[in-house]
Structures are given as C-alpha cells and as structure tokens.
Amino acid sequence: MSALPPDATGRAPARRGTHIALPVALAVLALPLVTAAHHARPAPYGDRLIVHARMDAADGALPVGDPALRAKGRAVEAYDKESGSRRWTYTRAGRRPVALLPAPGHAFTLWNDGLVTDTARGDGGSVRWHRAVPASADWLRTPDARGGAGVLQPLTPDAGMLAVVTPHRIAAYRTSDGDLRWVLPAGTGCAFAPARSVRRAGALLVAQPCTGPAAAWTAQVVAVDDYGRIVPGRTPLGNGDVRRGPGGSGSPEN
C-alpha cells in the first residue's frame, strides 16, 4: 500500500486508525482506575459489616435461630448461642454502640452519634435502615441517659413497630422498612425518662417528669402502643397492619 500524499505543509497526515485507537486505549487504561475509585468510596454512615462464615444449608450446617448479640468495644457482634462462634460483626467508623435491642430477625442498635440501625440478625447480610434521632447525641453523653437504657422499645410482640424514646419525643418506626409512623413530643415543661418505663397489657408506660408544683401526676405518665398515645375515645390511623381489622379486614394505612 502506498503512503498517503503529503498535505500543504509537506507532512503526511495521520491515519484515521490512529485517531480512533488513542481514545480507545485511554479509556481501557482508565477503566481499572474508575473501578478502584468506586470500590474505595466510603460506605454510607461509615458502615462495615463483616460476615465471618457463610454456611450452606445443603451441608446441614446452617445455624438454627437468631444469634445472640453483644456490644464489644466499638462493635456489635452476633455469635452462635451453642458454639460461641461469631457469625457477623458490625462497626461504624468513629462510632460505638450504646444500646442493643434483639428482636426476631432484627438487631436494633443505638449509636453514640444518635443513629439507630437495623441489621439482619440471622446472617448479618445487610443493614436494613438507618434513622437519625434529633438532639440525642449530646444527651447520650450525659449521666441522665443511663447508657441509653430504655431508648429502644418494641411496641408489638414481634417487634413490628419500634419506639425510640428520648427526653424530647417518642418516635415510632415500622421495622420492616424503617418508615416513621408517628411522633409524640414531650409536654411543655416536661421530658420523657426512657429508663423509667414499664410494659402493661400491650401498652408502654413512659415517665414524663414535669417541672413546677402544679404539674398533675396524671400528666407525668404517658401510655403508648403501636398506634400512638393511648387516650380515651381515640380513633388511631393504621400502620399498615392488616391483623387488627374486625373480621379479618385490614386497617387503613397511615
């Protein structure tokens, strides 16, 4: 094949293949860098979830039941109740767990920055959701917080609804997806005391101490369930729970 004729400058023009090959080569070289940058991105909320052993049910070695939970240093650990071996470990960069609430299929954790998380308890396969609790991080560092005692409260026997109790408010979340269902602010001049709570006949009773001598004692205890505050004659909206409707019919979802 003969060479291309020179142009007006006397130089032979570059072949078309050279113009095409150079961008392609650069793109190929850049691809590993883009992939590495993608994997190097920090996980949301600083999450690091490590599954220590994935056992195959076909081998007959799949653990039965939910593992036990414990907070150890800056980590939440799930371990087999019989063997004591760890199933998974969950940490968050620069944070530490304050309180744990085990529930069927769920591992709820309150962290020292005021974040609440729900981890798949059985296999540690995922952190299902994160919810920030407003104005709680500073309070958790005080002696009044009592190490987060009573902050995480299940509102149903199967933990289908979770209450997060802080001095300023009680917030209820649907645990299947972390959806916020209702919020109850503390009364004027009052504050909830999460550590001073008790369960009675399906209701959660939470102390709400109020300042001033005129505060009636009835205002200093609040009763809630999965539909919100329990008061005479209430007609609560539903939480998407079809089990409560009369004759098997579903409740309206809020």
Short mmCIF file of C-alpha atoms in Angstrom, two decimals:
data_model
loop_
_atom_site.label_atom_id
_atom_site.label_comp_id
_atom_site.label_asym_id
_atom_site.label_seq_id
_atom_site.Cartn_x
_atom_site.Cartn_y
_atom_site.Cartn_z
CA MET A 1 0.00 0.00 0.00
CA SER A 2 1.40 3.40 -0.96
CA ALA A 3 1.90 6.14 1.63
CA LEU A 4 -0.65 8.91 1.88
CA PRO A 5 0.31 12.02 -0.08
CA PRO A 6 1.68 14.93 1.95
CA ASP A 7 -0.58 17.87 2.79
CA ALA A 8 0.14 21.53 2.14
CA THR A 9 2.69 21.64 4.97
CA GLY A 10 4.64 18.82 3.48
CA ARG A 11 3.78 16.40 6.30
CA ALA A 12 1.91 13.18 5.75
CA PRO A 13 -1.48 13.21 7.53
CA ALA A 14 -2.05 10.76 10.35
CA ARG A 15 -4.02 7.70 9.52
CA ARG A 16 -7.67 7.60 10.69
CA GLY A 17 -6.98 4.47 12.71
CA THR A 18 -4.56 6.38 14.93
CA HIS A 19 -7.26 8.92 15.90
CA ILE A 20 -9.66 6.11 16.84
CA ALA A 21 -7.19 3.87 18.65
CA LEU A 22 -5.81 6.53 21.01
CA PRO A 23 -9.13 7.38 22.79
CA VAL A 24 -9.98 3.69 22.99
CA ALA A 25 -6.63 2.90 24.59
CA LEU A 26 -7.01 5.73 27.09
CA ALA A 27 -10.50 4.52 28.01
CA VAL A 28 -9.24 0.98 28.56
CA LEU A 29 -6.40 2.22 30.76
CA ALA A 30 -8.74 4.44 32.78
CA LEU A 31 -11.30 1.67 33.44
CA PRO A 32 -9.35 -0.01 36.29
CA LEU A 33 -8.86 3.42 37.92
CA VAL A 34 -12.59 4.16 37.78
CA THR A 35 -13.39 0.72 39.20
CA ALA A 36 -10.85 1.17 42.01
CA ALA A 37 -12.27 4.59 42.85
CA HIS A 38 -15.77 3.09 43.02
CA HIS A 39 -14.69 0.41 45.50
CA ALA A 40 -12.67 2.92 47.53
CA ARG A 41 -15.68 5.09 48.30
CA PRO A 42 -16.58 5.01 52.00
CA ALA A 43 -19.73 3.10 52.90
CA PRO A 44 -22.74 5.24 53.89
CA TYR A 45 -22.74 6.14 57.60
CA GLY A 46 -19.30 4.54 57.95
CA ASP A 47 -20.77 1.04 57.97
CA ARG A 48 -18.57 -2.02 57.95
CA LEU A 49 -20.41 -5.33 58.13
CA ILE A 50 -18.29 -8.49 58.21
CA VAL A 51 -19.82 -11.97 57.87
CA HIS A 52 -17.36 -14.39 59.43
CA ALA A 53 -18.76 -17.61 57.99
CA ARG A 54 -21.46 -18.31 55.46
CA MET A 55 -22.66 -21.85 55.96
CA ASP A 56 -24.56 -23.69 53.27
CA ALA A 57 -27.89 -25.26 54.22
CA ALA A 58 -27.11 -28.13 51.84
CA ASP A 59 -24.23 -29.09 54.10
CA GLY A 60 -26.58 -29.35 57.08
CA ALA A 61 -24.52 -26.75 58.94
CA LEU A 62 -26.88 -23.77 58.77
CA PRO A 63 -27.33 -22.33 62.30
CA VAL A 64 -30.80 -22.59 63.76
CA GLY A 65 -32.42 -19.49 65.26
CA ASP A 66 -31.21 -15.96 65.72
CA PRO A 67 -27.73 -15.45 67.17
CA ALA A 68 -27.09 -13.73 70.48
CA LEU A 69 -25.91 -10.12 70.40
CA ARG A 70 -23.37 -8.14 72.39
CA ALA A 71 -21.67 -4.78 72.21
CA LYS A 72 -17.92 -5.23 72.43
CA GLY A 73 -15.83 -2.08 72.27
CA ARG A 74 -16.80 -0.29 69.07
CA ALA A 75 -18.55 -3.27 67.51
CA VAL A 76 -21.83 -5.14 67.57
CA GLU A 77 -21.16 -8.87 67.50
CA ALA A 78 -23.55 -11.71 66.73
CA TYR A 79 -22.49 -15.15 67.89
CA ASP A 80 -23.93 -18.63 67.92
CA LYS A 81 -25.56 -19.45 71.26
CA GLU A 82 -24.29 -23.03 71.31
CA SER A 83 -20.78 -22.88 69.88
CA GLY A 84 -20.00 -19.27 70.77
CA SER A 85 -18.53 -18.68 67.30
CA ARG A 86 -19.09 -15.29 65.72
CA ARG A 87 -21.49 -15.05 62.81
CA TRP A 88 -21.03 -11.38 61.97
CA THR A 89 -19.56 -8.10 63.23
CA TYR A 90 -20.91 -4.62 62.56
CA THR A 91 -18.93 -1.42 63.12
CA ARG A 92 -19.27 2.23 62.11
CA ALA A 93 -16.21 4.38 61.56
CA GLY A 94 -15.53 6.55 64.60
CA ARG A 95 -18.71 5.43 66.42
CA ARG A 96 -19.59 2.96 69.14
CA PRO A 97 -22.80 1.14 70.05
CA VAL A 98 -24.61 2.46 73.12
CA ALA A 99 -27.59 0.08 73.39
CA LEU A 100 -28.79 -3.09 71.67
CA LEU A 101 -32.29 -4.49 71.28
CA PRO A 102 -32.52 -8.09 69.99
CA ALA A 103 -35.79 -8.96 68.24
CA PRO A 104 -36.92 -11.80 65.97
CA GLY A 105 -34.95 -11.28 62.77
CA HIS A 106 -33.73 -7.84 63.82
CA ALA A 107 -30.73 -6.39 65.65
CA PHE A 108 -31.55 -2.79 66.59
CA THR A 109 -28.59 -0.65 67.66
CA LEU A 110 -28.40 2.83 69.15
CA TRP A 111 -25.06 4.51 68.37
CA ASN A 112 -23.33 7.31 70.25
CA ASP A 113 -23.99 9.81 67.43
CA GLY A 114 -27.75 9.32 67.85
CA LEU A 115 -28.21 6.97 64.89
CA VAL A 116 -30.46 3.90 65.13
CA THR A 117 -29.79 0.98 62.77
CA ASP A 118 -31.50 -2.32 61.99
CA THR A 119 -29.27 -5.23 60.95
CA ALA A 120 -30.45 -8.57 59.58
CA ARG A 121 -29.88 -10.58 62.73
CA GLY A 122 -29.76 -14.09 61.34
CA ASP A 123 -26.94 -13.85 58.80
CA GLY A 124 -25.74 -10.25 59.03
CA GLY A 125 -26.49 -9.92 55.34
CA SER A 126 -27.35 -6.22 55.42
CA VAL A 127 -28.03 -3.12 57.45
CA ARG A 128 -31.67 -2.62 56.53
CA TRP A 129 -32.07 1.02 57.52
CA HIS A 130 -30.56 3.97 59.42
CA ARG A 131 -32.56 6.61 61.27
CA ALA A 132 -31.11 9.71 62.93
CA VAL A 133 -32.64 10.70 66.29
CA PRO A 134 -32.62 14.52 66.55
CA ALA A 135 -30.89 16.20 69.51
CA SER A 136 -29.82 12.91 71.06
CA ALA A 137 -26.02 12.73 70.62
CA ASP A 138 -25.23 15.31 73.32
CA TRP A 139 -27.79 13.83 75.70
CA LEU A 140 -26.34 10.33 75.29
CA ARG A 141 -23.05 11.63 76.72
CA THR A 142 -24.69 12.71 79.97
CA PRO A 143 -25.33 10.61 83.10
CA ASP A 144 -29.07 11.23 82.66
CA ALA A 145 -29.05 8.99 79.58
CA ARG A 146 -28.04 5.97 81.72
CA GLY A 147 -26.21 4.38 78.84
CA GLY A 148 -29.22 4.52 76.53
CA ALA A 149 -31.41 2.43 78.85
CA GLY A 150 -34.99 2.30 77.64
CA VAL A 151 -34.41 4.27 74.45
CA LEU A 152 -35.21 1.31 72.16
CA GLN A 153 -38.62 -0.20 72.92
CA PRO A 154 -40.59 -2.75 70.86
CA LEU A 155 -44.26 -1.80 70.60
CA THR A 156 -45.52 -5.20 69.39
CA PRO A 157 -44.58 -8.74 70.48
CA ASP A 158 -42.93 -9.41 67.11
CA ALA A 159 -41.20 -6.00 67.12
CA GLY A 160 -43.15 -4.94 64.04
CA MET A 161 -43.03 -1.41 65.47
CA LEU A 162 -40.11 0.15 67.34
CA ALA A 163 -40.31 3.15 69.67
CA VAL A 164 -37.26 5.38 70.13
CA VAL A 165 -37.71 7.29 73.38
CA THR A 166 -35.66 10.42 74.13
CA PRO A 167 -36.37 13.32 76.51
CA HIS A 168 -37.86 15.47 73.76
CA ARG A 169 -40.03 12.97 71.89
CA ILE A 170 -41.15 9.40 71.27
CA ALA A 171 -40.87 8.33 67.64
CA ALA A 172 -42.28 5.06 66.29
CA TYR A 173 -40.87 3.27 63.24
CA ARG A 174 -42.23 0.36 61.22
CA THR A 175 -39.36 -2.10 61.41
CA SER A 176 -39.93 -3.75 58.04
CA ASP A 177 -38.69 -0.62 56.24
CA GLY A 178 -37.85 1.99 58.92
CA ASP A 179 -40.84 4.15 57.98
CA LEU A 180 -41.68 6.82 60.58
CA ARG A 181 -45.28 6.21 61.68
CA TRP A 182 -45.88 8.72 64.47
CA VAL A 183 -44.15 11.21 66.77
CA LEU A 184 -45.24 12.26 70.27
CA PRO A 185 -43.47 15.38 71.61
CA ALA A 186 -42.99 15.79 75.36
CA GLY A 187 -45.39 18.20 77.05
CA THR A 188 -44.42 21.78 77.78
CA GLY A 189 -42.10 21.88 80.77
CA CYS A 190 -41.82 18.07 80.72
CA ALA A 191 -39.31 15.50 79.47
CA PHE A 192 -39.58 11.78 78.88
CA ALA A 193 -37.41 9.49 81.02
CA PRO A 194 -36.66 6.43 78.84
CA ALA A 195 -35.07 4.44 81.67
CA ARG A 196 -38.28 4.81 83.69
CA SER A 197 -40.66 2.81 81.53
CA VAL A 198 -42.72 -0.32 82.06
CA ARG A 199 -44.95 -2.55 79.96
CA ARG A 200 -48.55 -3.27 80.94
CA ALA A 201 -51.10 -5.25 78.90
CA GLY A 202 -49.81 -4.26 75.48
CA ALA A 203 -49.05 -0.66 76.43
CA LEU A 204 -45.72 1.03 77.09
CA LEU A 205 -45.87 3.41 80.04
CA VAL A 206 -43.17 6.09 79.99
CA ALA A 207 -42.45 8.54 82.81
CA GLN A 208 -42.70 12.21 81.78
CA PRO A 209 -41.48 14.30 84.75
CA CYS A 210 -42.65 17.90 84.63
CA THR A 211 -41.32 20.98 86.36
CA GLY A 212 -43.45 23.12 88.63
CA PRO A 213 -45.63 22.20 91.61
CA ALA A 214 -48.86 22.44 89.59
CA ALA A 215 -48.00 19.52 87.32
CA ALA A 216 -50.60 16.79 87.85
CA TRP A 217 -49.26 13.28 88.31
CA THR A 218 -51.51 12.02 85.51
CA ALA A 219 -49.59 14.21 83.06
CA GLN A 220 -46.31 12.71 84.19
CA VAL A 221 -47.00 9.22 82.83
CA VAL A 222 -47.73 8.60 79.14
CA ALA A 223 -49.14 5.37 77.70
CA VAL A 224 -48.42 4.47 74.06
CA ASP A 225 -48.77 1.49 71.76
CA ASP A 226 -48.03 0.90 68.09
CA TYR A 227 -50.77 3.38 67.10
CA GLY A 228 -49.58 6.26 69.27
CA ARG A 229 -50.69 7.75 72.56
CA ILE A 230 -53.45 5.88 74.35
CA VAL A 231 -56.25 8.28 75.35
CA PRO A 232 -59.99 7.76 75.87
CA GLY A 233 -62.05 7.70 72.68
CA ARG A 234 -59.12 7.77 70.28
CA THR A 235 -59.52 6.62 66.67
CA PRO A 236 -55.95 5.92 65.59
CA LEU A 237 -54.89 5.61 61.98
CA GLY A 238 -53.45 2.28 60.90
CA ASN A 239 -49.82 1.35 60.46
CA GLY A 240 -50.32 -0.99 57.55
CA ASP A 241 -51.02 -3.88 59.94
CA VAL A 242 -53.82 -6.00 58.44
CA ARG A 243 -54.11 -8.18 61.52
CA ARG A 244 -56.19 -5.73 63.56
CA GLY A 245 -59.20 -5.22 61.37
CA PRO A 246 -62.54 -6.68 62.51
CA GLY A 247 -63.47 -9.89 60.77
CA GLY A 248 -60.03 -10.10 59.18
CA SER A 249 -60.34 -6.81 57.29
CA GLY A 250 -57.29 -4.58 57.16
CA SER A 251 -56.80 -1.32 58.99
CA PRO A 252 -56.31 1.82 56.89
CA GLU A 253 -52.65 2.64 56.45
CA ASN A 254 -51.43 5.98 57.76
#
